[in-house]
mmCIF file of C-alpha atoms in Angstrom:
data_model
loop_
_atom_site.group_PDB
_atom_site.id
_atom_site.type_symbol
_atom_site.label_atom_id
_atom_site.label_comp_id
_atom_site.label_asym_id
_atom_site.label_seq_id
_atom_site.Cartn_x
_atom_site.Cartn_y
_atom_site.Cartn_z
ATOM 1 C CA UNK O 1 108.574 82.693 -72.239
ATOM 2 C CA UNK O 2 112.177 83.459 -70.763
ATOM 3 C CA UNK O 3 114.521 80.514 -70.037
ATOM 4 C CA UNK O 4 117.706 82.687 -68.499
ATOM 5 C CA UNK O 5 120.854 79.924 -67.851
ATOM 6 C CA UNK O 6 119.056 77.575 -69.960
ATOM 7 C CA UNK O 7 121.902 75.298 -70.507
ATOM 8 C CA UNK O 8 121.179 72.438 -72.223
ATOM 9 C CA UNK O 9 117.208 73.565 -73.070
ATOM 10 C CA UNK O 10 115.657 70.870 -71.045
ATOM 11 C CA UNK O 11 113.438 72.538 -69.907
ATOM 12 C CA UNK O 12 112.870 75.174 -72.411
ATOM 13 C CA UNK O 13 112.036 72.250 -75.022
ATOM 14 C CA UNK O 14 109.553 70.504 -72.265
ATOM 15 C CA UNK O 15 108.271 74.031 -71.862
ATOM 16 C CA UNK O 16 107.133 74.073 -75.369
ATOM 17 C CA UNK O 17 106.561 70.746 -76.031
ATOM 18 C CA UNK O 18 103.720 70.423 -73.456
ATOM 19 C CA UNK O 19 102.743 73.957 -73.558
ATOM 20 C CA UNK O 20 102.197 74.084 -77.725
ATOM 21 C CA UNK O 21 101.841 70.605 -78.514
ATOM 22 C CA UNK O 22 99.939 69.116 -75.483
ATOM 23 C CA UNK O 23 97.902 72.364 -74.069
ATOM 24 C CA UNK O 24 97.592 73.761 -77.529
ATOM 25 C CA UNK O 25 98.538 76.996 -76.032
ATOM 26 C CA UNK O 26 100.456 78.855 -79.072
ATOM 27 C CA UNK O 27 103.490 79.928 -77.011
ATOM 28 C CA UNK O 28 107.215 82.036 -77.851
ATOM 29 C CA UNK O 29 109.997 80.866 -75.712
ATOM 30 C CA UNK O 30 113.011 82.338 -75.871
ATOM 31 C CA UNK O 31 116.088 80.543 -73.797
ATOM 32 C CA UNK O 32 118.868 82.546 -72.294
ATOM 33 C CA UNK O 33 122.445 81.106 -72.394
ATOM 34 C CA UNK O 34 126.349 83.117 -72.311
ATOM 35 C CA UNK O 35 127.962 79.812 -73.533
ATOM 36 C CA UNK O 36 127.946 79.867 -77.158
ATOM 37 C CA UNK O 37 127.923 75.978 -78.057
ATOM 38 C CA UNK O 38 125.295 75.597 -75.831
ATOM 39 C CA UNK O 39 123.403 78.019 -77.915
ATOM 40 C CA UNK O 40 124.393 76.753 -81.035
ATOM 41 C CA UNK O 41 123.096 73.096 -80.214
ATOM 42 C CA UNK O 42 120.463 74.809 -78.873
ATOM 43 C CA UNK O 43 119.427 75.430 -82.017
ATOM 44 C CA UNK O 44 120.100 73.077 -84.585
ATOM 45 C CA UNK O 45 117.289 71.185 -82.412
ATOM 46 C CA UNK O 46 115.256 73.436 -82.610
ATOM 47 C CA UNK O 47 115.443 73.447 -86.144
ATOM 48 C CA UNK O 48 115.768 69.956 -86.309
ATOM 49 C CA UNK O 49 112.494 70.206 -84.293
ATOM 50 C CA UNK O 50 110.732 72.505 -87.341
ATOM 51 C CA UNK O 51 109.559 75.167 -84.683
ATOM 52 C CA UNK O 52 109.771 78.483 -84.919
ATOM 53 C CA UNK O 53 108.468 79.881 -81.676
ATOM 54 C CA UNK O 54 111.267 78.648 -79.669
ATOM 55 C CA UNK O 55 114.938 80.254 -80.362
ATOM 56 C CA UNK O 56 118.127 80.735 -78.241
ATOM 57 C CA UNK O 57 120.132 83.698 -77.299
ATOM 58 C CA UNK O 58 123.627 84.026 -76.231
ATOM 59 C CA UNK O 59 123.503 86.548 -74.358
ATOM 60 C CA UNK O 60 124.074 87.419 -69.485
ATOM 61 C CA UNK O 61 121.250 87.200 -68.481
ATOM 62 C CA UNK O 62 121.919 90.383 -66.882
ATOM 63 C CA UNK O 63 122.909 92.269 -70.357
ATOM 64 C CA UNK O 64 119.814 90.322 -72.440
ATOM 65 C CA UNK O 65 116.628 93.191 -73.742
ATOM 66 C CA UNK O 66 113.768 90.885 -74.940
ATOM 67 C CA UNK O 67 112.077 91.914 -77.873
ATOM 68 C CA UNK O 68 108.815 92.284 -76.007
ATOM 69 C CA UNK O 69 108.431 91.625 -71.500
ATOM 70 C CA UNK O 70 108.177 87.923 -71.281
ATOM 71 C CA UNK O 71 105.035 87.118 -69.380
ATOM 72 C CA UNK O 72 106.301 84.724 -67.369
ATOM 73 C CA UNK O 73 110.382 83.758 -67.172
ATOM 74 C CA UNK O 74 111.756 80.885 -65.835
ATOM 75 C CA UNK O 75 115.149 79.647 -64.280
ATOM 76 C CA UNK O 76 116.259 76.124 -63.460
ATOM 77 C CA UNK O 77 119.710 75.783 -61.690
ATOM 78 C CA UNK O 78 121.154 79.092 -62.904
ATOM 79 C CA UNK O 79 124.631 78.967 -60.955
ATOM 80 C CA UNK O 80 124.653 81.167 -58.277
ATOM 81 C CA UNK O 81 124.486 85.373 -58.709
ATOM 82 C CA UNK O 82 122.853 83.926 -62.168
ATOM 83 C CA UNK O 83 119.891 83.743 -59.936
ATOM 84 C CA UNK O 84 119.162 86.951 -58.718
ATOM 85 C CA UNK O 85 120.376 87.904 -62.420
ATOM 86 C CA UNK O 86 117.294 86.572 -63.857
ATOM 87 C CA UNK O 87 114.678 87.189 -60.698
ATOM 88 C CA UNK O 88 115.766 90.633 -61.640
ATOM 89 C CA UNK O 89 114.769 90.558 -65.038
ATOM 90 C CA UNK O 90 111.697 88.805 -64.915
ATOM 91 C CA UNK O 91 110.602 92.011 -62.028
ATOM 92 C CA UNK O 92 111.955 95.256 -64.622
ATOM 93 C CA UNK O 93 110.384 93.100 -67.830
ATOM 94 C CA UNK O 94 107.024 92.688 -64.678
ATOM 95 C CA UNK O 95 106.612 88.933 -65.597
ATOM 96 C CA UNK O 96 103.367 87.840 -64.578
ATOM 97 C CA UNK O 97 104.416 83.978 -63.480
ATOM 98 C CA UNK O 98 108.073 83.336 -61.938
ATOM 99 C CA UNK O 99 109.961 80.053 -61.830
ATOM 100 C CA UNK O 100 112.830 79.762 -60.505
ATOM 101 C CA UNK O 101 115.237 77.039 -58.840
ATOM 102 C CA UNK O 102 117.606 78.338 -57.117
ATOM 103 C CA UNK O 103 121.502 75.911 -57.781
ATOM 104 C CA UNK O 104 124.908 77.284 -55.663
ATOM 105 C CA UNK O 105 125.255 80.288 -54.004
ATOM 106 C CA UNK O 106 128.933 80.661 -54.087
ATOM 107 C CA UNK O 107 128.328 84.201 -53.814
ATOM 108 C CA UNK O 108 127.191 84.180 -50.160
ATOM 109 C CA UNK O 109 129.192 81.777 -49.347
ATOM 110 C CA UNK O 110 132.183 82.924 -50.043
ATOM 111 C CA UNK O 111 131.622 85.894 -47.338
ATOM 112 C CA UNK O 112 130.350 83.118 -45.080
ATOM 113 C CA UNK O 113 134.003 81.233 -45.404
ATOM 114 C CA UNK O 114 135.534 84.740 -45.315
ATOM 115 C CA UNK O 115 133.820 85.361 -42.100
ATOM 116 C CA UNK O 116 134.909 85.620 -38.309
ATOM 117 C CA UNK O 117 131.469 84.375 -36.627
ATOM 118 C CA UNK O 118 130.552 85.560 -33.341
ATOM 119 C CA UNK O 119 129.939 83.366 -30.838
ATOM 120 C CA UNK O 120 126.224 82.785 -30.371
ATOM 121 C CA UNK O 121 127.190 82.286 -34.172
ATOM 122 C CA UNK O 122 130.020 79.983 -33.914
ATOM 123 C CA UNK O 123 128.441 76.767 -33.483
ATOM 124 C CA UNK O 124 126.613 76.787 -37.198
ATOM 125 C CA UNK O 125 129.453 77.414 -38.428
ATOM 126 C CA UNK O 126 131.518 75.957 -36.969
ATOM 127 C CA UNK O 127 130.664 72.801 -39.773
ATOM 128 C CA UNK O 128 130.665 73.608 -43.519
ATOM 129 C CA UNK O 129 127.432 71.266 -44.382
ATOM 130 C CA UNK O 130 125.698 73.518 -42.029
ATOM 131 C CA UNK O 131 126.991 76.808 -42.689
ATOM 132 C CA UNK O 132 126.392 76.419 -46.413
ATOM 133 C CA UNK O 133 123.027 74.904 -45.538
ATOM 134 C CA UNK O 134 122.812 78.285 -43.947
ATOM 135 C CA UNK O 135 123.616 80.337 -46.875
ATOM 136 C CA UNK O 136 121.151 78.817 -49.313
ATOM 137 C CA UNK O 137 118.175 79.315 -46.764
ATOM 138 C CA UNK O 138 119.122 83.107 -46.318
ATOM 139 C CA UNK O 139 119.931 83.744 -49.742
ATOM 140 C CA UNK O 140 116.167 81.829 -50.808
ATOM 141 C CA UNK O 141 114.519 83.889 -48.091
ATOM 142 C CA UNK O 142 116.189 87.087 -49.322
ATOM 143 C CA UNK O 143 114.843 86.605 -53.077
ATOM 144 C CA UNK O 144 111.285 85.613 -51.474
ATOM 145 C CA UNK O 145 111.162 88.965 -49.669
ATOM 146 C CA UNK O 146 112.616 91.348 -52.424
ATOM 147 C CA UNK O 147 109.935 89.106 -54.324
ATOM 148 C CA UNK O 148 107.317 90.124 -52.084
ATOM 149 C CA UNK O 149 107.729 93.468 -51.984
ATOM 150 C CA UNK O 150 108.098 94.262 -55.582
ATOM 151 C CA UNK O 151 104.127 92.723 -55.823
ATOM 152 C CA UNK O 152 104.169 88.916 -56.255
ATOM 153 C CA UNK O 153 102.571 86.415 -54.051
ATOM 154 C CA UNK O 154 105.514 84.093 -53.902
ATOM 155 C CA UNK O 155 105.372 80.965 -52.702
ATOM 156 C CA UNK O 156 108.845 78.547 -51.766
ATOM 157 C CA UNK O 157 107.978 75.019 -52.459
ATOM 158 C CA UNK O 158 110.139 71.553 -52.707
ATOM 159 C CA UNK O 159 109.574 70.645 -56.554
ATOM 160 C CA UNK O 160 111.094 66.798 -56.406
ATOM 161 C CA UNK O 161 112.519 65.118 -54.759
ATOM 162 C CA UNK O 162 116.134 64.907 -52.640
ATOM 163 C CA UNK O 163 116.771 61.858 -54.141
ATOM 164 C CA UNK O 164 116.791 63.458 -57.485
ATOM 165 C CA UNK O 165 118.655 67.192 -56.423
ATOM 166 C CA UNK O 166 119.631 68.126 -53.783
ATOM 167 C CA UNK O 167 118.603 71.923 -55.462
ATOM 168 C CA UNK O 168 114.859 71.137 -54.819
ATOM 169 C CA UNK O 169 113.706 73.815 -53.904
ATOM 170 C CA UNK O 170 110.974 76.166 -55.859
ATOM 171 C CA UNK O 171 110.293 79.507 -55.893
ATOM 172 C CA UNK O 172 107.102 80.659 -57.789
ATOM 173 C CA UNK O 173 105.932 83.653 -57.590
ATOM 174 C CA UNK O 174 102.914 85.407 -59.321
ATOM 175 C CA UNK O 175 102.164 88.988 -60.263
#
């Protein structure tokens, strides 16, 4: 399993514990993040736990080369285009399962903010929150469509309550 944009590695450690300790599934997890300080902290935590089946790598997502193709790719709130890089890596690796909870969509938001909307789109583009949500929906719709084109069965679901995070969309894909 590769966790792209692992950050503080909450998901990485939780997955490792659940799969290895609770389910008895022997698996290797690799957390990838470009932040060297977080990676060092996560490596120290893994060493403290005495686990040899979890490790961390400092790398940009699109530059990371796994030791072998991952069966599962996860990306929890990988910011902006980091989600796209994680999905692209998963597709290139022909991962069996992909779980992605997209975060911010700054790349498209910048384009939407700079655009002069046509008359028929002016009403939805007028208010910032509506423009932002439109960008989120369009971006995640395209992500799901591209995964389907790549041969994945895709579900887009709400995975947690809005009370916990407004970014509660999960793109779940199975090859």
